[in-house]
mmCIF file of C-alpha atoms in Angstrom:
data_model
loop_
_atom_site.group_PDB
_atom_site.id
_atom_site.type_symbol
_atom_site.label_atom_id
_atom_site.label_comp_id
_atom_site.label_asym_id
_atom_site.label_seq_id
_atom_site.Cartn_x
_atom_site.Cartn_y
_atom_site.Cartn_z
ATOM 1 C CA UNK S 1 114.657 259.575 69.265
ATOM 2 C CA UNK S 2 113.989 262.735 71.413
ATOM 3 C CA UNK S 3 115.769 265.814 71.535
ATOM 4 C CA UNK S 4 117.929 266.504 73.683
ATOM 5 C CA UNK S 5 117.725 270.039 75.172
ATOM 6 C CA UNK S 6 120.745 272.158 76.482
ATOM 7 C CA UNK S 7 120.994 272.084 80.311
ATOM 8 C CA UNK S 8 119.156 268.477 79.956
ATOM 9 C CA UNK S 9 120.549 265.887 82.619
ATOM 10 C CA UNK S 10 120.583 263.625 79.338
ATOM 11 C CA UNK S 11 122.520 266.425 78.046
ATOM 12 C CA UNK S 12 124.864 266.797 81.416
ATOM 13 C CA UNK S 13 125.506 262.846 81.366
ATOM 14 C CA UNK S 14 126.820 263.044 77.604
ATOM 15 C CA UNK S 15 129.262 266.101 78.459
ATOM 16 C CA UNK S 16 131.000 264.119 81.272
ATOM 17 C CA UNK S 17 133.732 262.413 79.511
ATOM 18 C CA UNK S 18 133.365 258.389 79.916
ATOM 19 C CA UNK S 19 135.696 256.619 82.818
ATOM 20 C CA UNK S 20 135.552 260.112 85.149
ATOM 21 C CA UNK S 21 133.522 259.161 87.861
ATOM 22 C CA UNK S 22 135.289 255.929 88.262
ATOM 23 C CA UNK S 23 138.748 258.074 88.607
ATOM 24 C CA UNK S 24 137.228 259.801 90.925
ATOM 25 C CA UNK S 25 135.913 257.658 93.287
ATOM 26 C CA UNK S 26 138.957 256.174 95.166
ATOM 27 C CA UNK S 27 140.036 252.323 95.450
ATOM 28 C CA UNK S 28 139.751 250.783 98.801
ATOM 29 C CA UNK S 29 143.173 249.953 98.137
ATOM 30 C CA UNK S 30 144.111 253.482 97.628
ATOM 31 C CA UNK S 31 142.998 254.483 101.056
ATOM 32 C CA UNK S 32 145.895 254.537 103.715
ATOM 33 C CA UNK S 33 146.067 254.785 107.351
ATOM 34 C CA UNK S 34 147.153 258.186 108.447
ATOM 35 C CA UNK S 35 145.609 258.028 112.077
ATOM 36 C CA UNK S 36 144.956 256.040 115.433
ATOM 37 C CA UNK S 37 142.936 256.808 118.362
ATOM 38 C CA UNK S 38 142.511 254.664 121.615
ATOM 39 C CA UNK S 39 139.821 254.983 123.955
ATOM 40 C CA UNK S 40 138.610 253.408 126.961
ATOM 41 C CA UNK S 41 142.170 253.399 128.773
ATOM 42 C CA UNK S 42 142.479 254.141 132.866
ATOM 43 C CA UNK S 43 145.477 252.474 134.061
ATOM 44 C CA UNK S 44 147.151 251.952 130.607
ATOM 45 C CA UNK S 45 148.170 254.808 128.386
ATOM 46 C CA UNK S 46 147.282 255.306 124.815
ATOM 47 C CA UNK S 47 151.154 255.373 124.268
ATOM 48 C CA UNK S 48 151.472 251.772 125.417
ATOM 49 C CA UNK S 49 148.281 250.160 123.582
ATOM 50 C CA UNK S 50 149.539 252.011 120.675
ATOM 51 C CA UNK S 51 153.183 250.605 120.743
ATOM 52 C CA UNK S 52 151.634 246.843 121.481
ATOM 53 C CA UNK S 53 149.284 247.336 118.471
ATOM 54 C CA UNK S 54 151.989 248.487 115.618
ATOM 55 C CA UNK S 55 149.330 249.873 113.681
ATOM 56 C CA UNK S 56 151.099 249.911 110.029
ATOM 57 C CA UNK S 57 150.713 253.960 109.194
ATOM 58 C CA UNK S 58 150.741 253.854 105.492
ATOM 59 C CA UNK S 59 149.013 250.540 104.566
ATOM 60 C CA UNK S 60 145.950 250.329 102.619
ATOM 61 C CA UNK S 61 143.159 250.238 105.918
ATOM 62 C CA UNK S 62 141.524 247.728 104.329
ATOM 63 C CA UNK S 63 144.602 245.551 104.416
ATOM 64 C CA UNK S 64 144.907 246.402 107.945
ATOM 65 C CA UNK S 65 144.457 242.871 110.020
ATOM 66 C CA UNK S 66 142.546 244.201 113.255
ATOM 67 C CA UNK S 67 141.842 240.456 114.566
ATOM 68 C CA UNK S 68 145.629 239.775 114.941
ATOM 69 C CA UNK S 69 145.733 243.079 116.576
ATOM 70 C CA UNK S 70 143.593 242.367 119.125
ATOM 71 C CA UNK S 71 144.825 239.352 120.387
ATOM 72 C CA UNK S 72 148.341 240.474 120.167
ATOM 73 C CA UNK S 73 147.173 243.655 122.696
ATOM 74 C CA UNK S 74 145.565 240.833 124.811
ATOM 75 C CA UNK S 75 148.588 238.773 125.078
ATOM 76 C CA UNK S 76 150.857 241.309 125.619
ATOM 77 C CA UNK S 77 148.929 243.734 127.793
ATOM 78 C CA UNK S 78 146.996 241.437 129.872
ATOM 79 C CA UNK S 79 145.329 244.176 131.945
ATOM 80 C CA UNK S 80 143.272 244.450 129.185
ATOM 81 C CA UNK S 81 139.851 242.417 129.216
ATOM 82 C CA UNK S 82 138.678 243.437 125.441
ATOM 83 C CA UNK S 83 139.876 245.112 122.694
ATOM 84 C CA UNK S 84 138.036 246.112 119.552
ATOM 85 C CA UNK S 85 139.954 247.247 116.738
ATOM 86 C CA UNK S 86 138.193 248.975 113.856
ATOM 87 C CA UNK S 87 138.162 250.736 110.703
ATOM 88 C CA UNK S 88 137.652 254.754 110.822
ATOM 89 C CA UNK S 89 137.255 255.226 107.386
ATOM 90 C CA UNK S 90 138.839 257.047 105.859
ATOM 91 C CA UNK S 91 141.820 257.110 107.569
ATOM 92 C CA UNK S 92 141.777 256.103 110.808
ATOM 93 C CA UNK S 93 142.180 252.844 113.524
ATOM 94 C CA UNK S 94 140.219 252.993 116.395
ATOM 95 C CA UNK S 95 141.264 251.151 119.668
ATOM 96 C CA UNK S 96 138.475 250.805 121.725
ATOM 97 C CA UNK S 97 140.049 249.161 125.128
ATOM 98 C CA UNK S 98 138.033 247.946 128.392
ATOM 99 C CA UNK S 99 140.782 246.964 130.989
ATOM 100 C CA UNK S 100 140.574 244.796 134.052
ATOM 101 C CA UNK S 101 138.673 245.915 137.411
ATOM 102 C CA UNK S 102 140.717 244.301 140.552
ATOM 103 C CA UNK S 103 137.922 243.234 143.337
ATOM 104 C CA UNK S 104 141.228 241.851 145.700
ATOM 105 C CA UNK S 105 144.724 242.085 145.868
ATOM 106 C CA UNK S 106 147.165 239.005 146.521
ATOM 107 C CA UNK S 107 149.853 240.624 148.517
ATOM 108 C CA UNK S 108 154.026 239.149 147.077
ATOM 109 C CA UNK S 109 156.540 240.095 149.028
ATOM 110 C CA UNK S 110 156.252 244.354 148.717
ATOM 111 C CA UNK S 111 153.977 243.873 145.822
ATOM 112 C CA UNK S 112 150.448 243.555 145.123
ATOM 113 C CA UNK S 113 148.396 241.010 142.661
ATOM 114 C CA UNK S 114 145.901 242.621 140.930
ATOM 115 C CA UNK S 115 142.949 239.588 140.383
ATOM 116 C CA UNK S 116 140.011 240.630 138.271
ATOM 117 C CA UNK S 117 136.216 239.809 138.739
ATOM 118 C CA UNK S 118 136.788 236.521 136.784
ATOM 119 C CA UNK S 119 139.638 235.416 138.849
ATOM 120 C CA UNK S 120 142.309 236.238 136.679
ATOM 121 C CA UNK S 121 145.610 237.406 138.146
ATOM 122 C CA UNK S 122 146.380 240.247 135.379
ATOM 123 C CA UNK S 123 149.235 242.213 136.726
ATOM 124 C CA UNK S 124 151.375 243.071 139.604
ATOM 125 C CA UNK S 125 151.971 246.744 141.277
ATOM 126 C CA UNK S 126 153.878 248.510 143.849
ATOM 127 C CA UNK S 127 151.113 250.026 145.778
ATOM 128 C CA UNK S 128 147.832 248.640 146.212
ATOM 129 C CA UNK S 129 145.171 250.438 144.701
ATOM 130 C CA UNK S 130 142.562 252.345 147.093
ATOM 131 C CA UNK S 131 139.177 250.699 147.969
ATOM 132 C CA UNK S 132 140.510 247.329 146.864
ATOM 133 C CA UNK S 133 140.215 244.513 149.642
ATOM 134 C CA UNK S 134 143.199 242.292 150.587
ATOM 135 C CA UNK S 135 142.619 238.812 149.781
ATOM 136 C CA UNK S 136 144.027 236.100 152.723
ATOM 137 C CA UNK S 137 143.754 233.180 151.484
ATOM 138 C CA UNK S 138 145.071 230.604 154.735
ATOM 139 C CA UNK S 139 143.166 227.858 154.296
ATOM 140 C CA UNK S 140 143.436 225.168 157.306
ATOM 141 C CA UNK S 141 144.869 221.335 155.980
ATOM 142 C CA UNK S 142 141.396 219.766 155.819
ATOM 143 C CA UNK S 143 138.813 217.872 153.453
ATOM 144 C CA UNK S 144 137.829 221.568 152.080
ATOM 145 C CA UNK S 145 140.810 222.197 151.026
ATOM 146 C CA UNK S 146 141.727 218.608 149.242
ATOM 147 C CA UNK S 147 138.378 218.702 147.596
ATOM 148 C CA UNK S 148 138.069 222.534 146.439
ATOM 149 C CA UNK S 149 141.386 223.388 146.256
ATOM 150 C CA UNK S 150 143.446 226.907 146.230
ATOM 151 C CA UNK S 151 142.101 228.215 142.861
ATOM 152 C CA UNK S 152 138.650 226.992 143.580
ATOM 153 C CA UNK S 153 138.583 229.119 147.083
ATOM 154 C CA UNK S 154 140.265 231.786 145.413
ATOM 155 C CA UNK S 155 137.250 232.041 143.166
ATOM 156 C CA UNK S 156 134.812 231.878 146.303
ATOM 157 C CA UNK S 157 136.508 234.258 147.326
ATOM 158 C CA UNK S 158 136.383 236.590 144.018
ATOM 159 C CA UNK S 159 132.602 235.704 143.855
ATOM 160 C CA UNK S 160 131.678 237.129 147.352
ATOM 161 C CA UNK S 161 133.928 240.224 146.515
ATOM 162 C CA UNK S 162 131.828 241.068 143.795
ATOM 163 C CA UNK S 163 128.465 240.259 145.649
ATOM 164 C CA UNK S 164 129.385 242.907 148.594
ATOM 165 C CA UNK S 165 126.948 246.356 149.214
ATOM 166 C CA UNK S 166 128.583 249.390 147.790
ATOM 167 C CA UNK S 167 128.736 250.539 151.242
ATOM 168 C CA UNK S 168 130.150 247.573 152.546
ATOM 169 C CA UNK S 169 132.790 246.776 150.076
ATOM 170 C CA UNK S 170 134.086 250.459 150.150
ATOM 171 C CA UNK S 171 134.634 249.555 153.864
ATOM 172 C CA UNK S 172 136.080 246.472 153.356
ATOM 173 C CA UNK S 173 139.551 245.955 154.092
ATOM 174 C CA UNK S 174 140.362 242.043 153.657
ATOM 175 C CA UNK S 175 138.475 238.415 152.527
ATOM 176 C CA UNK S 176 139.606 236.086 154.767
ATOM 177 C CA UNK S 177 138.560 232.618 153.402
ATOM 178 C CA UNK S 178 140.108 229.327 155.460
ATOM 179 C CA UNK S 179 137.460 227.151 153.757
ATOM 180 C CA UNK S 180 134.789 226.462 151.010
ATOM 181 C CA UNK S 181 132.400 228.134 153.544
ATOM 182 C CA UNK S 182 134.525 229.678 155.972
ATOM 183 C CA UNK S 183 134.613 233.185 154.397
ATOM 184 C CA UNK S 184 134.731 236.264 156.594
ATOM 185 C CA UNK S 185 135.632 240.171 155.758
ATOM 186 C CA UNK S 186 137.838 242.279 157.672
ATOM 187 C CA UNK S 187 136.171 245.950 158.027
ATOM 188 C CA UNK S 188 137.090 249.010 158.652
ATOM 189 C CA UNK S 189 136.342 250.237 162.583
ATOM 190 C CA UNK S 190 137.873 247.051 163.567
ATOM 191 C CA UNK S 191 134.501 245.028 162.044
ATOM 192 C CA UNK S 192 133.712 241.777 161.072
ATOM 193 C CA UNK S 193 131.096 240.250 159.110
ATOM 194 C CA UNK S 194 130.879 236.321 159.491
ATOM 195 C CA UNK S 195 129.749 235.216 155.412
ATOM 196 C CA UNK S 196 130.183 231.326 155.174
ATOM 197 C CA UNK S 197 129.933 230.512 151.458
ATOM 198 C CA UNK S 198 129.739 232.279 148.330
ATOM 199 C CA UNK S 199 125.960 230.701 148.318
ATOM 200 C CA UNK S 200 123.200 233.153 148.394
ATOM 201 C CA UNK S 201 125.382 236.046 147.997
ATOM 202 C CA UNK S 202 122.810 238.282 146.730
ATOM 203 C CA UNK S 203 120.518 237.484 149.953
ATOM 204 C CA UNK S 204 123.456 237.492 152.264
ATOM 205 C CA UNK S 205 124.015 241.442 150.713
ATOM 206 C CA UNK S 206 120.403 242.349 151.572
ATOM 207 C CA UNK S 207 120.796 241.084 154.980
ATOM 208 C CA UNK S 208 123.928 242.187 156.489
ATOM 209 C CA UNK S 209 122.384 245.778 154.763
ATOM 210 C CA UNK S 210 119.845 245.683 156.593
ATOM 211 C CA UNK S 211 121.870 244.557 159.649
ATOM 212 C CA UNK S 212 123.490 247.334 159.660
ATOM 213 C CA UNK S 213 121.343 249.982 159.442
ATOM 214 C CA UNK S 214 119.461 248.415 162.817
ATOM 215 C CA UNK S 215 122.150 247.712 164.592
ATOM 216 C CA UNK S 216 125.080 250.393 163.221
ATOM 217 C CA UNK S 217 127.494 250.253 166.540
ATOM 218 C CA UNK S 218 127.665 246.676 166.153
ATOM 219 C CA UNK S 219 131.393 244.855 165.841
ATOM 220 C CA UNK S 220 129.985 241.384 164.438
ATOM 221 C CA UNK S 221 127.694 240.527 161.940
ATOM 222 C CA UNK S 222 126.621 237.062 160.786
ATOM 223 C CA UNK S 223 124.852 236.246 158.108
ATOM 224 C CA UNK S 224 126.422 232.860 157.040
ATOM 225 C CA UNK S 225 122.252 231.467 157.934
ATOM 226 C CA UNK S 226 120.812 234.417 156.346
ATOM 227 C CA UNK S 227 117.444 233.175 157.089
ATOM 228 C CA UNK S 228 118.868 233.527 161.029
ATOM 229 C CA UNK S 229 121.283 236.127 160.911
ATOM 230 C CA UNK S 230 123.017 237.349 164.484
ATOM 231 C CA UNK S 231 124.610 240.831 165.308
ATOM 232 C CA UNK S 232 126.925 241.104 168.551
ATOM 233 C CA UNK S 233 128.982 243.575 170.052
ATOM 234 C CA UNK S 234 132.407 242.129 168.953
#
């Protein structure tokens, strides 16, 4: 056997009494939750996400169950589009939030339905949030409307919302849909842009960009064709 010298790391691993490190080294069990942070919250407030998600200050975090969390904040706060709930070790839950973007508004009486980019009606408010078009959905008694139905123009409608030029969409005040392809927007300057369907929505954007730029005093703008697209006075 060799000798073992004073100040050795033979010599330092024999002087440590057996069973220390493990005492030292905590237990995931032994580690509590003592903190929560949310993140990622606009029209919600970290008070409210943290009230809906009852995080259990005091249990062993790795007892903590973050996927019943999460769909308990969804449920219950449906403004919000995803949650992610994690582990801050070595104390901590995180609640990272996204919430809900409205593209139109569903006016109720003195009220205002919030619909999301996927459709979704996700919450109701007292004033209508700025830069968000109107949505008027009249659509006439006709073969459109039997075959599509509401929901399905409502999503036509949702579609060509989200297809719009920045410039145009911060100018838009309404989407007017009476058909499957009878949509229209409602601009500002007393405007109007003729759209037809939700098809082609990315050329349609192009165009009526395009449109105008050449023609900026124009009233009307058409590009339902976009292959043929017509500008007019009014």
């Amino acid at each position: 056997m060799l000798p073992v010298y004073p100040g050795s790391s033979r010599a330092v691993a024999r002087a440590v009494p057996a069973g220390t490190a493990s005492r030292t080294a905590k237990s995931p069990r032994s580690v509590r939750v003592e903190r929560v942070s949310t993140s990622g919250v606009e029209v919600l407030t970290r008070a409210e996400v943290e009230a809906v998600a009852a995080v259990p200050l005091g249990a062993p975090l790795i007892s903590v169950d973050t996927g019943a969390m999460e769909a308990r904040l969804r449920q219950k706060l449906p403004r919000i589009d995803s949650v992610d709930v994690v582990r801050s070790w070595p104390h901590g839950i995180g609640l990272k939030v996204t919430e809900r973007k409205p593209v139109l508004l569903v006016e109720k009486g003195a009220k205002f339905i919030e619909v999301d980019g996927s459709g979704v009606r996700f919450a109701t408010v007292d004033r209508a949030p700025e830069g968000v078009p109107m949505l008027e959905l009249k659509p006439a008694r006709s073969a459109s409307l039997r075959r599509f139905g509401s929901d399905r123009l409502l999503q036509e409608a949702v579609q060509v919302a989200g297809e719009l030029p920045t410039g145009v969409a911060g100018d838009t005040e309404a989407v007017r849909v009476t058909s499957y392809d009878g949509i229209s927007l409602r601009l500002t300057r007393d405007r109007v842009v003729t759209w037809g369907s939700s098809e082609d929505g990315a050329v349609k954007a192009r165009v009526l960009t395009a449109l105008m730029k050449a023609a900026p005093k124009a009233g009307h703008f058409d590009v339902s064709a976009p292959t043929a697209p017509a500008v007019s006075a009014s």
